[in-house]
Structures are given as C-alpha cells and as structure tokens.
Amino acid sequence: MQEVSRQKIYPASIRLMDNAQLRFGLALKPEKGLIERFTDHIKQMYITRLRGFNPAKIALCTAVFEGPTDRVNKEESDINRIAAEFGAIPAGEANGKNGYLLTFSIAYLRDLGMNYGFLAESFETSVPWDRVSDLIKNVKQRIIQVCKEQGIRDGVPPYGSARVTQCYDTGACCYFYFGFYAGDLPNPLEVYSILETSAREEVLANGGSVSHHHGIGKVRAQFLEDTISKAGKQALIAVKHGLDPQNIFGSGNLTGVVGPTGTLKSKL
C-alpha cells in the first residue's frame, strides 16, 4: 500500500484487510452449488499448497478502478506489478467484490449482534506510514487485553480486526472493527466505554490521530486538548463562536455547553 502511494497510483478505492477481517467477509459469501464449491476448493489448494499462503495469516488487498479504459488498464497493471514484487498474486474480480461486502453489511450485522448480546463498533485513525504496522498490532492486542481484564469470557472470544483503507503521500487511514459478548456482564455499557477509550488511547500512543473522518463529537472530546493543545482547542472554540454564536451545531461538543434550548438531545 505504501509503495502504491509512493508511486502516485491512486485508483478509485484501495484497501488492505487483515486476516480476521478477510475471514469475516468470506463468511458472508452466499452458499454455492456443488460445481462452484469444487472450483473454490481447487483455488484454495492452489493458494495454500502450491503458492504456500497460510490461511490463518493471508491478507487481501482490494482495488476499484474507474475512468477511461486505458487509465484503468494502466492502474491495474501497475498495482499487479507492485503486488508481485511483494509476493502477492491476483485474486480476481469476484474476490474483490466480496472484500467490499462486509463494508456494506456491517451496520446491519452490528444491530443483529446486539439481539444476541454482542456489542460491536468501528473506529478509525490516520497515521504516518512508518507507524501503520505497529499501530494495528498494538491496538488489536490492547482490545484483547482489556477484554480479559473486564472479565469477558473466553467461550466467545472478543473480535478485533483492521484494514488500511485510505492512502496518502505521508500516511494512511486505519479502520478497526471490534466487538465482544456482553450477555453475561452486569455492566456492558461501562465495559464498552472502557474498551473504546483504551483502544483510542493506544491509537494515540502509537502515533495515530484522534480521528480520520468520523470526527470528534462528544465521545472523543476528552482527547482533543491533548491532541491539538489547549491553544488549538481555544482557536476552534473561537471559530465556532464566530460562525455559530447561538451554539446550535455540535452543541456541547467543544465547550460542554448546551445550546439555546438548554437540552442536550444527542450523546454523540
């Protein structure tokens, strides 16, 4: 991904999913017929036996190309060339589409999981290229560690996965999914808050930003001053006062002061 960015190759979309997120996406594939299952088995044998990829460690990079045919062909050729230099092989259009299936369905799966006591959410950050690998590894480890500390039972292990989902010259966006079974916890929302806060602290400790595109809101407001300094926060407050003197938008986010109605309707 970094090499693609370094060579200024920017397809419409490109993302690199870790093994946990890849397997999650594959689990959502619709059931296939006998012939398709046999074909998939042959492909799996080729990838694991002949090419030596470990199913428990393999990752998937998906890319979307848009524009004139000559530009699409050039971008696809360049990315395949770079992938080959790093030992990767093309996986085909169908697998690329499956890679995006999880993105489209994750919100519905989150709601479904809540019916069975499974709490889940996503968060993101931007980080320099030289910190991407360590940040992802350490944040996922922190999630598992905090889950154990909070007494989340081993029978339903906590889930943590990540993908690199936006590329820039100096860094990337890292996007995380996490979840845990809370059906037998006396304080599930408190545990959720502890887990999310701990994950965000680990992100900042590893050089990540407080947010990439989800914004600050109320949940992450506690990290804002440490991230941009007290002076930086005061500058944002001054801009808000100038543009929104009645404190209508994002009420309570920057200053903690509720808007003209005196009632805070949103917790986010």
Coordinates of C-alpha atoms in Angstrom, one line a residue, residues 2-260:
Q2 CA 2.8 2.4 0.8
E3 CA 4.6 1.6 -2.4
V4 CA 1.4 2.2 -4.4
S5 CA 1.1 5.6 -2.7
R6 CA 4.8 6.3 -3.2
Q7 CA 4.5 5.7 -7.0
K8 CA 1.4 8.1 -7.1
I9 CA -1.0 5.4 -8.2
Y10 CA -4.4 6.3 -6.9
P11 CA -7.3 4.0 -8.0
A12 CA -10.9 5.0 -7.1
S13 CA -10.5 2.8 -3.9
I14 CA -7.8 0.6 -2.5
R15 CA -7.8 -1.2 0.9
L16 CA -5.8 -3.9 2.7
M17 CA -7.7 -6.2 5.1
D18 CA -6.1 -8.2 7.8
N19 CA -6.8 -11.9 8.2
A20 CA -9.6 -11.6 10.7
Q21 CA -11.5 -9.1 8.5
L22 CA -10.9 -11.2 5.4
R23 CA -12.3 -14.3 7.1
F24 CA -15.3 -12.3 8.3
G25 CA -16.0 -11.2 4.8
L26 CA -15.6 -14.7 3.4
A27 CA -18.1 -16.0 5.9
L28 CA -20.8 -13.7 4.4
K29 CA -20.5 -15.2 0.9
P30 CA -23.8 -16.7 -0.3
E31 CA -24.0 -20.5 -0.4
K32 CA -22.8 -22.0 -3.6
G33 CA -23.6 -25.0 -5.7
L34 CA -21.6 -28.2 -6.0
I35 CA -19.6 -27.1 -9.0
E36 CA -18.7 -23.7 -7.5
R37 CA -17.7 -25.3 -4.2
F38 CA -15.4 -27.7 -6.1
T39 CA -13.9 -24.8 -8.1
D40 CA -13.3 -22.9 -4.9
H41 CA -11.6 -26.0 -3.3
I42 CA -9.2 -26.2 -6.3
K43 CA -8.4 -22.5 -5.9
Q44 CA -7.8 -22.9 -2.2
M45 CA -5.5 -25.8 -2.9
Y46 CA -3.5 -23.7 -5.4
I47 CA -3.2 -20.8 -3.0
T48 CA -2.3 -22.8 0.1
R49 CA -0.4 -25.9 -1.2
L50 CA 1.3 -24.6 -4.4
R51 CA 1.8 -21.0 -3.5
G52 CA 2.4 -21.5 0.2
F53 CA 0.0 -19.0 1.7
N54 CA -1.1 -19.6 5.3
P55 CA -4.9 -19.4 5.6
A56 CA -4.5 -18.1 9.1
K57 CA -2.3 -15.2 8.0
I58 CA -3.2 -14.3 4.5
A59 CA -4.5 -10.8 3.9
L60 CA -6.4 -9.3 1.0
C61 CA -5.9 -6.1 -0.9
T62 CA -8.9 -4.9 -2.9
A63 CA -8.9 -2.1 -5.5
V64 CA -11.6 -0.4 -7.6
F65 CA -10.7 1.2 -10.9
E66 CA -12.8 3.9 -12.6
G67 CA -12.3 6.1 -15.7
P68 CA -11.2 5.6 -19.3
T69 CA -10.2 2.1 -20.3
D70 CA -6.6 3.0 -20.9
R71 CA -6.2 4.6 -17.5
V72 CA -8.0 1.6 -15.8
N73 CA -5.7 -0.9 -17.5
K74 CA -2.6 1.1 -16.6
E75 CA -3.5 1.4 -12.9
E76 CA -4.5 -2.3 -12.7
S77 CA -1.2 -3.3 -14.4
D78 CA 0.9 -1.1 -12.1
I79 CA -0.8 -2.4 -9.0
N80 CA -0.4 -6.0 -10.0
R81 CA 3.2 -5.4 -10.8
I82 CA 3.8 -3.9 -7.3
A83 CA 1.9 -6.7 -5.7
A84 CA 4.0 -9.3 -7.4
E85 CA 7.2 -7.6 -6.1
F86 CA 5.9 -8.2 -2.6
G87 CA 4.9 -11.8 -3.2
A88 CA 1.1 -11.3 -3.8
I89 CA -1.0 -12.8 -6.5
P90 CA -4.1 -11.5 -8.3
A91 CA -7.3 -13.0 -6.8
G92 CA -9.8 -11.9 -9.4
E93 CA -12.8 -9.6 -9.6
A94 CA -15.2 -11.7 -7.6
N95 CA -13.0 -11.8 -4.5
G96 CA -12.5 -8.1 -4.9
K97 CA -16.3 -7.5 -4.7
N98 CA -16.5 -9.9 -1.7
G99 CA -14.0 -7.7 0.0
Y100 CA -16.5 -4.8 0.0
L101 CA -19.4 -7.0 1.1
L102 CA -18.5 -6.6 4.7
T103 CA -18.5 -2.8 4.5
F104 CA -22.0 -2.7 3.1
S105 CA -23.4 -5.1 5.6
I106 CA -21.5 -4.3 8.8
A107 CA -24.1 -1.9 10.3
Y108 CA -26.8 -4.5 9.9
L109 CA -24.7 -7.2 11.4
R110 CA -23.9 -4.9 14.4
D111 CA -27.6 -4.5 15.0
L112 CA -28.2 -8.2 14.6
G113 CA -25.4 -9.0 17.1
M114 CA -27.0 -6.8 19.7
N115 CA -30.0 -9.0 19.7
Y116 CA -27.7 -11.8 20.9
G117 CA -25.8 -9.8 23.5
F118 CA -22.8 -9.0 21.2
L119 CA -21.7 -5.3 21.2
A120 CA -19.6 -4.1 18.3
E121 CA -18.5 -0.8 16.8
S122 CA -15.8 0.7 14.5
F123 CA -13.3 3.5 14.8
E124 CA -10.6 4.9 12.6
T125 CA -7.4 7.0 12.7
S126 CA -4.8 8.5 10.3
V127 CA -1.2 7.6 11.0
P128 CA 2.2 8.0 9.3
W129 CA 3.4 5.1 7.1
D130 CA 6.2 4.1 9.4
R131 CA 3.7 3.6 12.3
V132 CA 0.9 1.7 10.5
S133 CA 2.0 -1.9 11.2
D134 CA 2.8 -1.3 14.9
L135 CA -0.3 0.7 15.5
I136 CA -2.6 -2.0 14.1
K137 CA -0.8 -4.8 16.0
N138 CA -0.8 -2.9 19.3
V139 CA -4.4 -1.7 19.1
K140 CA -5.7 -5.2 18.5
Q141 CA -3.6 -6.6 21.3
R142 CA -4.9 -3.8 23.6
I143 CA -8.5 -4.7 22.8
I144 CA -7.9 -8.4 23.7
Q145 CA -6.1 -7.4 26.9
V146 CA -8.8 -5.0 28.1
C147 CA -11.5 -7.6 27.3
K148 CA -9.7 -10.1 29.6
E149 CA -9.3 -7.5 32.3
Q150 CA -13.0 -6.8 32.2
G151 CA -14.0 -10.4 32.6
I152 CA -15.2 -11.1 29.1
R153 CA -15.5 -14.9 29.0
D154 CA -13.2 -17.0 26.8
G155 CA -16.1 -19.1 25.4
V156 CA -17.0 -16.2 23.0
P157 CA -13.6 -14.6 22.2
P158 CA -13.6 -10.8 21.5
Y159 CA -13.2 -9.7 18.0
G160 CA -10.7 -7.2 16.6
S161 CA -9.7 -6.6 13.0
A162 CA -8.3 -3.8 10.9
R163 CA -7.7 -2.6 7.4
V164 CA -5.7 0.1 5.7
T165 CA -8.4 1.9 3.8
Q166 CA -7.1 5.3 2.5
C167 CA -3.6 6.0 1.1
Y168 CA -1.8 9.4 1.2
D169 CA 1.7 10.5 0.5
T170 CA 2.7 10.6 4.1
G171 CA 0.4 8.0 5.7
A172 CA -2.8 6.1 5.7
C173 CA -6.2 5.7 7.4
C174 CA -6.5 2.6 9.6
Y175 CA -10.0 1.4 10.2
F176 CA -10.9 -1.0 13.0
Y177 CA -13.8 -3.3 13.9
F178 CA -14.1 -4.6 17.5
G179 CA -16.8 -6.5 19.4
F180 CA -17.4 -8.7 22.4
Y181 CA -20.1 -10.8 24.0
A182 CA -21.7 -8.8 26.8
G183 CA -24.7 -11.0 27.5
D184 CA -23.5 -12.1 30.9
L185 CA -21.9 -8.9 32.0
P186 CA -23.6 -6.8 34.7
N187 CA -22.3 -3.5 33.2
P188 CA -22.0 -4.0 29.4
L189 CA -22.1 -0.3 28.5
E190 CA -19.5 0.6 31.1
V191 CA -17.2 -2.1 29.7
Y192 CA -17.9 -0.9 26.2
S193 CA -16.8 2.6 27.2
I194 CA -13.7 1.4 28.9
L195 CA -12.8 -0.7 25.8
E196 CA -13.3 2.1 23.3
T197 CA -11.4 4.6 25.5
S198 CA -8.5 2.2 25.9
A199 CA -8.4 1.5 22.2
R200 CA -8.3 5.2 21.4
E201 CA -5.5 5.8 24.0
E202 CA -3.5 3.0 22.3
V203 CA -4.0 4.7 18.9
L204 CA -2.7 8.0 20.2
A205 CA 0.2 6.3 21.9
N206 CA 1.2 4.7 18.6
G207 CA 1.2 8.0 16.7
G208 CA -2.3 7.9 15.3
S209 CA -4.7 10.8 15.2
V210 CA -7.8 11.2 17.4
S211 CA -9.9 10.6 14.2
H212 CA -9.6 10.4 10.5
H213 CA -13.2 11.0 9.2
H214 CA -15.6 10.0 11.9
G215 CA -14.9 13.3 13.7
I216 CA -14.6 14.2 17.3
G217 CA -18.2 14.6 18.7
K218 CA -18.7 14.1 22.4
V219 CA -17.2 10.6 22.7
R220 CA -13.7 11.7 21.7
A221 CA -13.8 15.2 23.0
Q222 CA -11.8 14.1 26.0
F223 CA -8.8 13.5 23.7
L224 CA -9.0 16.8 21.8
E225 CA -6.9 19.1 24.0
D226 CA -4.1 16.5 24.4
T227 CA -4.1 16.1 20.6
I228 CA -4.1 19.7 19.4
S229 CA -3.0 21.5 22.6
K230 CA -5.1 23.9 24.8
A231 CA -4.3 26.8 22.4
G232 CA -5.5 24.8 19.4
K233 CA -8.8 23.9 21.2
Q234 CA -9.3 27.5 22.1
A235 CA -8.8 28.5 18.5
L236 CA -11.5 26.1 17.4
I237 CA -13.9 27.4 20.1
A238 CA -13.3 31.0 18.9
V239 CA -14.1 29.9 15.3
K240 CA -17.2 28.2 16.5
H241 CA -18.4 31.3 18.5
G242 CA -17.9 33.4 15.4
L243 CA -19.7 31.1 13.0
D244 CA -22.3 29.7 15.4
P245 CA -22.9 32.3 18.1
Q246 CA -26.1 30.6 19.3
N247 CA -24.3 27.2 19.7
I248 CA -26.8 25.3 17.5
F249 CA -24.4 22.9 15.7
G250 CA -22.5 20.2 17.6
S251 CA -24.0 21.6 20.8
G252 CA -21.9 20.6 23.8
N253 CA -19.1 19.1 21.8
L254 CA -16.2 21.6 22.1
T255 CA -17.2 23.5 25.2
G256 CA -19.5 21.2 27.0
V257 CA -22.1 24.0 27.0
V258 CA -25.5 23.0 25.7
G259 CA -27.2 25.2 23.0
P260 CA -30.0 27.8 23.3

